[in-house]
Short mmCIF file of N, CA, C and O in Angstrom, two decimals:
data_model
loop_
_atom_site.label_atom_id
_atom_site.label_comp_id
_atom_site.label_asym_id
_atom_site.label_seq_id
_atom_site.Cartn_x
_atom_site.Cartn_y
_atom_site.Cartn_z
N MET A 1 -2.73 23.00 11.05
CA MET A 1 -2.40 22.50 9.73
C MET A 1 -1.96 21.02 9.82
O MET A 1 -1.07 20.68 10.58
N ILE A 2 -2.60 20.17 9.08
CA ILE A 2 -2.28 18.75 9.06
C ILE A 2 -1.30 18.49 7.94
O ILE A 2 -1.37 19.15 6.90
N ASP A 3 -0.42 17.53 8.12
CA ASP A 3 0.52 17.19 7.05
C ASP A 3 0.37 15.79 6.55
O ASP A 3 -0.38 14.99 7.18
N ILE A 4 0.99 15.46 5.49
CA ILE A 4 0.87 14.15 4.85
C ILE A 4 1.26 13.03 5.81
O ILE A 4 0.57 12.01 5.88
N ASP A 5 2.37 13.19 6.49
CA ASP A 5 2.82 12.10 7.40
C ASP A 5 1.81 11.85 8.48
O ASP A 5 1.60 10.66 8.88
N ALA A 6 1.14 12.90 9.00
CA ALA A 6 0.13 12.69 10.05
C ALA A 6 -1.06 11.94 9.49
O ALA A 6 -1.62 11.09 10.20
N ILE A 7 -1.45 12.19 8.27
CA ILE A 7 -2.56 11.50 7.63
C ILE A 7 -2.24 10.02 7.43
O ILE A 7 -3.03 9.15 7.79
N PHE A 8 -1.02 9.73 6.98
CA PHE A 8 -0.60 8.33 6.81
C PHE A 8 -0.54 7.64 8.16
O PHE A 8 -0.93 6.47 8.30
N ALA A 9 -0.02 8.30 9.18
CA ALA A 9 0.09 7.73 10.54
C ALA A 9 -1.30 7.44 11.10
O ALA A 9 -1.52 6.37 11.70
N ALA A 10 -2.23 8.37 10.90
CA ALA A 10 -3.59 8.14 11.42
C ALA A 10 -4.27 6.93 10.69
O ALA A 10 -4.95 6.15 11.32
N ASP A 11 -3.99 6.79 9.39
CA ASP A 11 -4.57 5.68 8.66
C ASP A 11 -4.02 4.35 9.19
O ASP A 11 -4.74 3.35 9.23
N ARG A 12 -2.76 4.30 9.57
CA ARG A 12 -2.16 3.08 10.07
C ARG A 12 -2.69 2.68 11.45
O ARG A 12 -2.43 1.58 11.92
N GLN A 13 -3.46 3.54 12.11
CA GLN A 13 -4.05 3.19 13.39
C GLN A 13 -5.23 2.22 13.24
O GLN A 13 -5.66 1.58 14.17
N HIS A 14 -5.74 2.10 12.02
CA HIS A 14 -6.86 1.20 11.72
C HIS A 14 -6.36 -0.21 11.40
O HIS A 14 -5.19 -0.36 10.96
N PRO A 15 -7.18 -1.22 11.58
CA PRO A 15 -6.74 -2.58 11.16
C PRO A 15 -6.51 -2.59 9.64
O PRO A 15 -7.08 -1.77 8.90
N PRO A 16 -5.63 -3.49 9.18
CA PRO A 16 -5.29 -3.52 7.76
C PRO A 16 -6.49 -3.53 6.80
O PRO A 16 -6.48 -2.81 5.78
N GLN A 17 -7.54 -4.25 7.12
CA GLN A 17 -8.68 -4.35 6.20
C GLN A 17 -9.47 -3.04 6.10
O GLN A 17 -10.27 -2.86 5.22
N GLU A 18 -9.24 -2.10 7.03
CA GLU A 18 -9.98 -0.83 7.04
C GLU A 18 -9.14 0.35 6.58
O GLU A 18 -9.62 1.48 6.59
N ARG A 19 -7.91 0.13 6.20
CA ARG A 19 -7.04 1.22 5.77
C ARG A 19 -7.38 1.68 4.36
O ARG A 19 -7.84 0.89 3.57
N SER A 20 -7.12 2.96 4.12
CA SER A 20 -7.40 3.47 2.78
C SER A 20 -6.16 3.97 2.04
O SER A 20 -6.22 4.40 0.92
N LEU A 21 -4.99 3.95 2.73
CA LEU A 21 -3.74 4.35 2.17
C LEU A 21 -2.71 3.23 2.20
O LEU A 21 -2.76 2.41 3.10
N PRO A 22 -1.79 3.16 1.21
CA PRO A 22 -0.82 2.08 1.24
C PRO A 22 0.17 2.24 2.43
O PRO A 22 0.37 3.33 2.92
N TRP A 23 0.75 1.12 2.84
CA TRP A 23 1.69 1.12 3.94
C TRP A 23 2.75 0.05 3.72
O TRP A 23 2.50 -0.94 3.12
N PRO A 24 3.98 0.35 4.19
CA PRO A 24 5.06 -0.65 4.04
C PRO A 24 5.06 -1.70 5.17
O PRO A 24 4.63 -1.43 6.28
N GLU A 25 5.49 -2.88 4.80
CA GLU A 25 5.73 -3.97 5.77
C GLU A 25 7.00 -4.65 5.32
O GLU A 25 7.29 -4.77 4.14
N THR A 26 7.75 -5.18 6.30
CA THR A 26 8.97 -5.92 6.00
C THR A 26 8.92 -7.26 6.67
O THR A 26 8.50 -7.37 7.78
N GLY A 27 9.36 -8.27 5.94
CA GLY A 27 9.40 -9.64 6.48
C GLY A 27 10.45 -10.43 5.75
O GLY A 27 10.50 -10.41 4.52
N GLY A 28 11.32 -11.07 6.48
CA GLY A 28 12.37 -11.89 5.88
C GLY A 28 13.33 -11.14 5.00
O GLY A 28 13.83 -11.67 4.01
N GLY A 29 13.54 -9.86 5.32
CA GLY A 29 14.46 -9.06 4.54
C GLY A 29 13.85 -8.47 3.27
O GLY A 29 14.52 -7.81 2.49
N VAL A 30 12.55 -8.69 3.05
CA VAL A 30 11.87 -8.14 1.87
C VAL A 30 10.87 -7.07 2.35
O VAL A 30 10.09 -7.35 3.25
N THR A 31 10.92 -5.93 1.69
CA THR A 31 9.95 -4.87 2.02
C THR A 31 8.93 -4.79 0.91
O THR A 31 9.28 -4.79 -0.26
N VAL A 32 7.68 -4.75 1.32
CA VAL A 32 6.58 -4.63 0.38
C VAL A 32 5.75 -3.43 0.82
O VAL A 32 5.80 -2.96 1.93
N VAL A 33 4.92 -2.96 -0.12
CA VAL A 33 3.95 -1.91 0.19
C VAL A 33 2.56 -2.57 -0.07
O VAL A 33 2.33 -3.11 -1.16
N ILE A 34 1.73 -2.50 0.91
CA ILE A 34 0.42 -3.11 0.82
C ILE A 34 -0.56 -2.07 0.22
O ILE A 34 -0.67 -0.95 0.66
N GLU A 35 -1.23 -2.49 -0.84
CA GLU A 35 -2.26 -1.69 -1.48
C GLU A 35 -3.59 -1.98 -0.80
O GLU A 35 -4.02 -3.14 -0.75
N PRO A 36 -4.26 -0.96 -0.29
CA PRO A 36 -5.56 -1.21 0.36
C PRO A 36 -6.53 -1.89 -0.61
O PRO A 36 -6.42 -1.70 -1.82
N LYS A 37 -7.42 -2.68 -0.08
CA LYS A 37 -8.34 -3.49 -0.90
C LYS A 37 -9.41 -2.62 -1.54
O LYS A 37 -10.15 -1.95 -0.86
N PRO A 38 -9.49 -2.64 -2.86
CA PRO A 38 -10.59 -1.99 -3.53
C PRO A 38 -11.87 -2.75 -3.22
O PRO A 38 -11.85 -3.92 -2.90
N HIS A 39 -13.02 -2.10 -3.37
CA HIS A 39 -14.30 -2.72 -3.02
C HIS A 39 -14.56 -4.00 -3.84
O HIS A 39 -15.23 -4.91 -3.39
N TRP A 40 -14.01 -4.08 -5.03
CA TRP A 40 -14.30 -5.20 -5.92
C TRP A 40 -13.36 -6.36 -5.75
O TRP A 40 -13.58 -7.46 -6.26
N ALA A 41 -12.27 -6.20 -5.03
CA ALA A 41 -11.26 -7.21 -4.89
C ALA A 41 -11.52 -8.20 -3.77
O ALA A 41 -12.19 -7.85 -2.80
N SER A 42 -11.03 -9.42 -3.88
CA SER A 42 -11.20 -10.39 -2.84
C SER A 42 -10.13 -10.28 -1.76
O SER A 42 -10.28 -10.78 -0.68
N ASP A 43 -9.01 -9.67 -2.11
CA ASP A 43 -7.90 -9.52 -1.15
C ASP A 43 -7.06 -8.31 -1.52
O ASP A 43 -7.13 -7.82 -2.66
N MET A 44 -6.23 -7.88 -0.62
CA MET A 44 -5.29 -6.80 -0.89
C MET A 44 -4.11 -7.41 -1.62
O MET A 44 -3.93 -8.63 -1.70
N ARG A 45 -3.24 -6.50 -2.15
CA ARG A 45 -2.01 -6.98 -2.83
C ARG A 45 -0.81 -6.38 -2.11
O ARG A 45 -0.87 -5.24 -1.58
N ALA A 46 0.29 -7.07 -2.11
CA ALA A 46 1.54 -6.63 -1.57
C ALA A 46 2.53 -6.49 -2.72
O ALA A 46 2.85 -7.43 -3.43
N PHE A 47 2.97 -5.24 -2.97
CA PHE A 47 3.93 -4.96 -4.03
C PHE A 47 5.32 -4.86 -3.45
O PHE A 47 5.52 -4.18 -2.48
N ARG A 48 6.27 -5.54 -4.08
CA ARG A 48 7.65 -5.36 -3.64
C ARG A 48 8.01 -3.90 -3.77
O ARG A 48 7.58 -3.21 -4.68
N SER A 49 8.80 -3.43 -2.83
CA SER A 49 9.09 -2.02 -2.78
C SER A 49 9.77 -1.43 -3.99
O SER A 49 9.33 -0.41 -4.54
N ASP A 50 10.78 -2.11 -4.49
CA ASP A 50 11.62 -1.56 -5.57
C ASP A 50 11.57 -2.38 -6.84
O ASP A 50 12.29 -2.09 -7.77
N VAL A 51 10.75 -3.43 -6.86
CA VAL A 51 10.64 -4.30 -8.04
C VAL A 51 9.18 -4.38 -8.43
O VAL A 51 8.33 -4.39 -7.60
N ARG A 52 8.93 -4.43 -9.72
CA ARG A 52 7.56 -4.51 -10.22
C ARG A 52 7.00 -5.93 -10.10
O ARG A 52 6.82 -6.62 -11.13
N GLU A 53 6.76 -6.31 -8.86
CA GLU A 53 6.19 -7.63 -8.58
C GLU A 53 5.19 -7.50 -7.44
O GLU A 53 5.29 -6.61 -6.60
N TYR A 54 4.19 -8.40 -7.41
CA TYR A 54 3.20 -8.37 -6.34
C TYR A 54 2.77 -9.77 -5.97
O TYR A 54 3.02 -10.72 -6.71
N CYS A 55 2.14 -9.88 -4.83
CA CYS A 55 1.51 -11.15 -4.39
C CYS A 55 0.27 -10.79 -3.63
O CYS A 55 0.00 -9.66 -3.30
N ALA A 56 -0.53 -11.82 -3.34
CA ALA A 56 -1.74 -11.63 -2.54
C ALA A 56 -1.34 -11.32 -1.10
O ALA A 56 -0.35 -11.90 -0.58
N TYR A 57 -2.07 -10.46 -0.43
CA TYR A 57 -1.76 -10.08 0.94
C TYR A 57 -1.80 -11.33 1.83
O TYR A 57 -0.99 -11.49 2.73
N ALA A 58 -2.77 -12.23 1.60
CA ALA A 58 -2.87 -13.42 2.42
C ALA A 58 -1.63 -14.27 2.29
O ALA A 58 -1.15 -14.83 3.29
N ASP A 59 -1.09 -14.39 1.09
CA ASP A 59 0.18 -15.13 0.86
C ASP A 59 1.31 -14.44 1.60
O ASP A 59 2.16 -15.07 2.21
N TRP A 60 1.35 -13.14 1.53
CA TRP A 60 2.41 -12.35 2.21
C TRP A 60 2.36 -12.55 3.73
O TRP A 60 3.35 -12.82 4.36
N THR A 61 1.16 -12.47 4.30
CA THR A 61 1.05 -12.61 5.76
C THR A 61 1.36 -14.05 6.18
O THR A 61 1.92 -14.23 7.28
N ALA A 62 1.07 -15.02 5.36
CA ALA A 62 1.36 -16.44 5.71
C ALA A 62 2.81 -16.83 5.47
O ALA A 62 3.38 -17.59 6.23
N ASN A 63 3.42 -16.28 4.39
CA ASN A 63 4.73 -16.77 3.98
C ASN A 63 5.86 -15.74 3.96
O ASN A 63 7.02 -16.09 3.71
N GLY A 64 5.52 -14.49 4.13
CA GLY A 64 6.56 -13.42 4.13
C GLY A 64 7.36 -13.44 2.83
O GLY A 64 6.81 -13.51 1.77
N ALA A 65 8.67 -13.41 2.98
CA ALA A 65 9.54 -13.31 1.80
C ALA A 65 9.42 -14.53 0.90
O ALA A 65 9.83 -14.49 -0.25
N ARG A 66 8.85 -15.63 1.39
CA ARG A 66 8.69 -16.86 0.57
C ARG A 66 7.39 -16.80 -0.24
O ARG A 66 7.06 -17.77 -0.93
N ALA A 67 6.60 -15.75 -0.13
CA ALA A 67 5.35 -15.62 -0.88
C ALA A 67 5.63 -15.70 -2.39
O ALA A 67 6.75 -15.37 -2.84
N ARG A 68 4.66 -16.12 -3.14
CA ARG A 68 4.83 -16.20 -4.59
C ARG A 68 4.50 -14.88 -5.21
O ARG A 68 3.36 -14.43 -5.22
N PHE A 69 5.53 -14.26 -5.76
CA PHE A 69 5.39 -12.94 -6.39
C PHE A 69 5.24 -13.11 -7.90
O PHE A 69 5.80 -14.01 -8.53
N PHE A 70 4.43 -12.24 -8.50
CA PHE A 70 4.17 -12.21 -9.94
C PHE A 70 4.63 -10.87 -10.50
O PHE A 70 4.51 -9.86 -9.81
N GLY A 71 5.08 -10.88 -11.77
CA GLY A 71 5.46 -9.62 -12.36
C GLY A 71 4.29 -8.72 -12.59
O GLY A 71 3.17 -9.17 -12.79
N HIS A 72 4.53 -7.43 -12.48
CA HIS A 72 3.48 -6.44 -12.73
C HIS A 72 4.07 -5.45 -13.72
O HIS A 72 5.19 -4.95 -13.58
N VAL A 73 3.32 -5.14 -14.76
CA VAL A 73 3.83 -4.37 -15.86
C VAL A 73 4.28 -2.95 -15.50
O VAL A 73 5.24 -2.43 -16.06
N ASP A 74 3.58 -2.30 -14.56
CA ASP A 74 3.96 -0.89 -14.35
C ASP A 74 3.91 -0.39 -12.91
O ASP A 74 3.98 0.80 -12.68
N THR A 75 3.83 -1.25 -11.91
CA THR A 75 3.73 -0.75 -10.55
C THR A 75 4.64 -1.53 -9.61
O THR A 75 4.72 -2.73 -9.64
N CYS A 76 5.31 -0.74 -8.74
CA CYS A 76 6.06 -1.29 -7.62
C CYS A 76 5.58 -0.57 -6.37
O CYS A 76 4.85 0.42 -6.47
N GLY A 77 5.94 -1.02 -5.21
CA GLY A 77 5.51 -0.42 -3.97
C GLY A 77 5.84 1.05 -3.82
O GLY A 77 5.04 1.84 -3.34
N ASP A 78 7.06 1.40 -4.27
CA ASP A 78 7.48 2.81 -4.17
C ASP A 78 6.52 3.70 -5.01
O ASP A 78 6.21 4.82 -4.60
N ASP A 79 6.06 3.19 -6.15
CA ASP A 79 5.12 3.92 -7.01
C ASP A 79 3.82 4.14 -6.24
O ASP A 79 3.22 5.25 -6.30
N LEU A 80 3.33 3.12 -5.53
CA LEU A 80 2.07 3.25 -4.80
C LEU A 80 2.16 4.34 -3.74
O LEU A 80 1.26 5.17 -3.61
N ILE A 81 3.26 4.34 -2.96
CA ILE A 81 3.46 5.35 -1.92
C ILE A 81 3.53 6.74 -2.53
O ILE A 81 2.89 7.68 -2.05
N ARG A 82 4.31 6.87 -3.59
CA ARG A 82 4.49 8.16 -4.23
C ARG A 82 3.16 8.72 -4.73
O ARG A 82 2.82 9.89 -4.54
N LYS A 83 2.36 7.89 -5.41
CA LYS A 83 1.07 8.32 -5.96
C LYS A 83 0.12 8.72 -4.83
O LYS A 83 -0.58 9.70 -4.91
N ALA A 84 0.09 7.93 -3.76
CA ALA A 84 -0.81 8.24 -2.64
C ALA A 84 -0.40 9.56 -1.96
O ALA A 84 -1.28 10.36 -1.62
N ARG A 85 0.88 9.76 -1.81
CA ARG A 85 1.31 11.02 -1.18
C ARG A 85 0.98 12.21 -2.06
O ARG A 85 0.59 13.28 -1.56
N THR A 86 1.09 12.05 -3.37
CA THR A 86 0.74 13.13 -4.29
C THR A 86 -0.74 13.44 -4.21
O THR A 86 -1.13 14.61 -4.20
N LEU A 87 -1.58 12.41 -4.15
CA LEU A 87 -3.04 12.60 -4.04
C LEU A 87 -3.42 13.31 -2.76
O LEU A 87 -4.24 14.21 -2.74
N VAL A 88 -2.81 12.86 -1.63
CA VAL A 88 -3.12 13.47 -0.33
C VAL A 88 -2.65 14.93 -0.33
O VAL A 88 -3.34 15.83 0.16
N ALA A 89 -1.48 15.19 -0.89
CA ALA A 89 -0.97 16.58 -0.97
C ALA A 89 -1.95 17.47 -1.75
O ALA A 89 -2.21 18.61 -1.34
N GLY A 90 -2.48 16.94 -2.87
CA GLY A 90 -3.46 17.70 -3.62
C GLY A 90 -4.75 17.96 -2.82
O GLY A 90 -5.32 19.01 -2.88
N GLU A 91 -5.17 16.95 -2.06
CA GLU A 91 -6.37 17.14 -1.23
C GLU A 91 -6.13 18.16 -0.13
O GLU A 91 -7.01 18.95 0.19
N ILE A 92 -4.94 18.17 0.43
CA ILE A 92 -4.60 19.18 1.44
C ILE A 92 -4.63 20.56 0.82
O ILE A 92 -5.20 21.54 1.36
N ALA A 93 -4.03 20.68 -0.37
CA ALA A 93 -3.99 21.98 -1.03
C ALA A 93 -5.40 22.45 -1.43
O ALA A 93 -5.67 23.67 -1.41
N ASP A 94 -6.29 21.52 -1.67
CA ASP A 94 -7.68 21.88 -2.04
C ASP A 94 -8.52 22.15 -0.77
O ASP A 94 -9.72 22.44 -0.92
N GLY A 95 -7.95 22.03 0.40
CA GLY A 95 -8.65 22.31 1.64
C GLY A 95 -9.54 21.19 2.11
O GLY A 95 -10.44 21.42 2.94
N LEU A 96 -9.33 19.98 1.63
CA LEU A 96 -10.17 18.85 2.02
C LEU A 96 -9.75 18.25 3.36
O LEU A 96 -10.51 17.46 3.93
N TRP A 97 -8.60 18.59 3.85
CA TRP A 97 -8.12 18.14 5.17
C TRP A 97 -7.90 19.38 6.04
O TRP A 97 -7.24 20.32 5.64
N THR A 98 -8.51 19.35 7.21
CA THR A 98 -8.32 20.50 8.14
C THR A 98 -7.94 20.06 9.49
O THR A 98 -8.08 18.94 9.86
#
């Protein structure tokens, strides 16, 4: 039986550009959750963990906590992690992970 934490850990074994699940990163005392890049996007986004703000992943990797964050109407990093864990749990329950 595979669990959610094992799936997230296995995903983190891939390089950032190849990941399909969000993951946390901390730099300069700020924790963000990186949203994997959708096929249509030019870059990934880094959402502050507990605040509805985001920046480009390239800005985050270059500047860390000094990156330029923009307000986001309805998403923070904790929301991304929670939604991804809920989706994976549903897939496990449906027998899609063995």
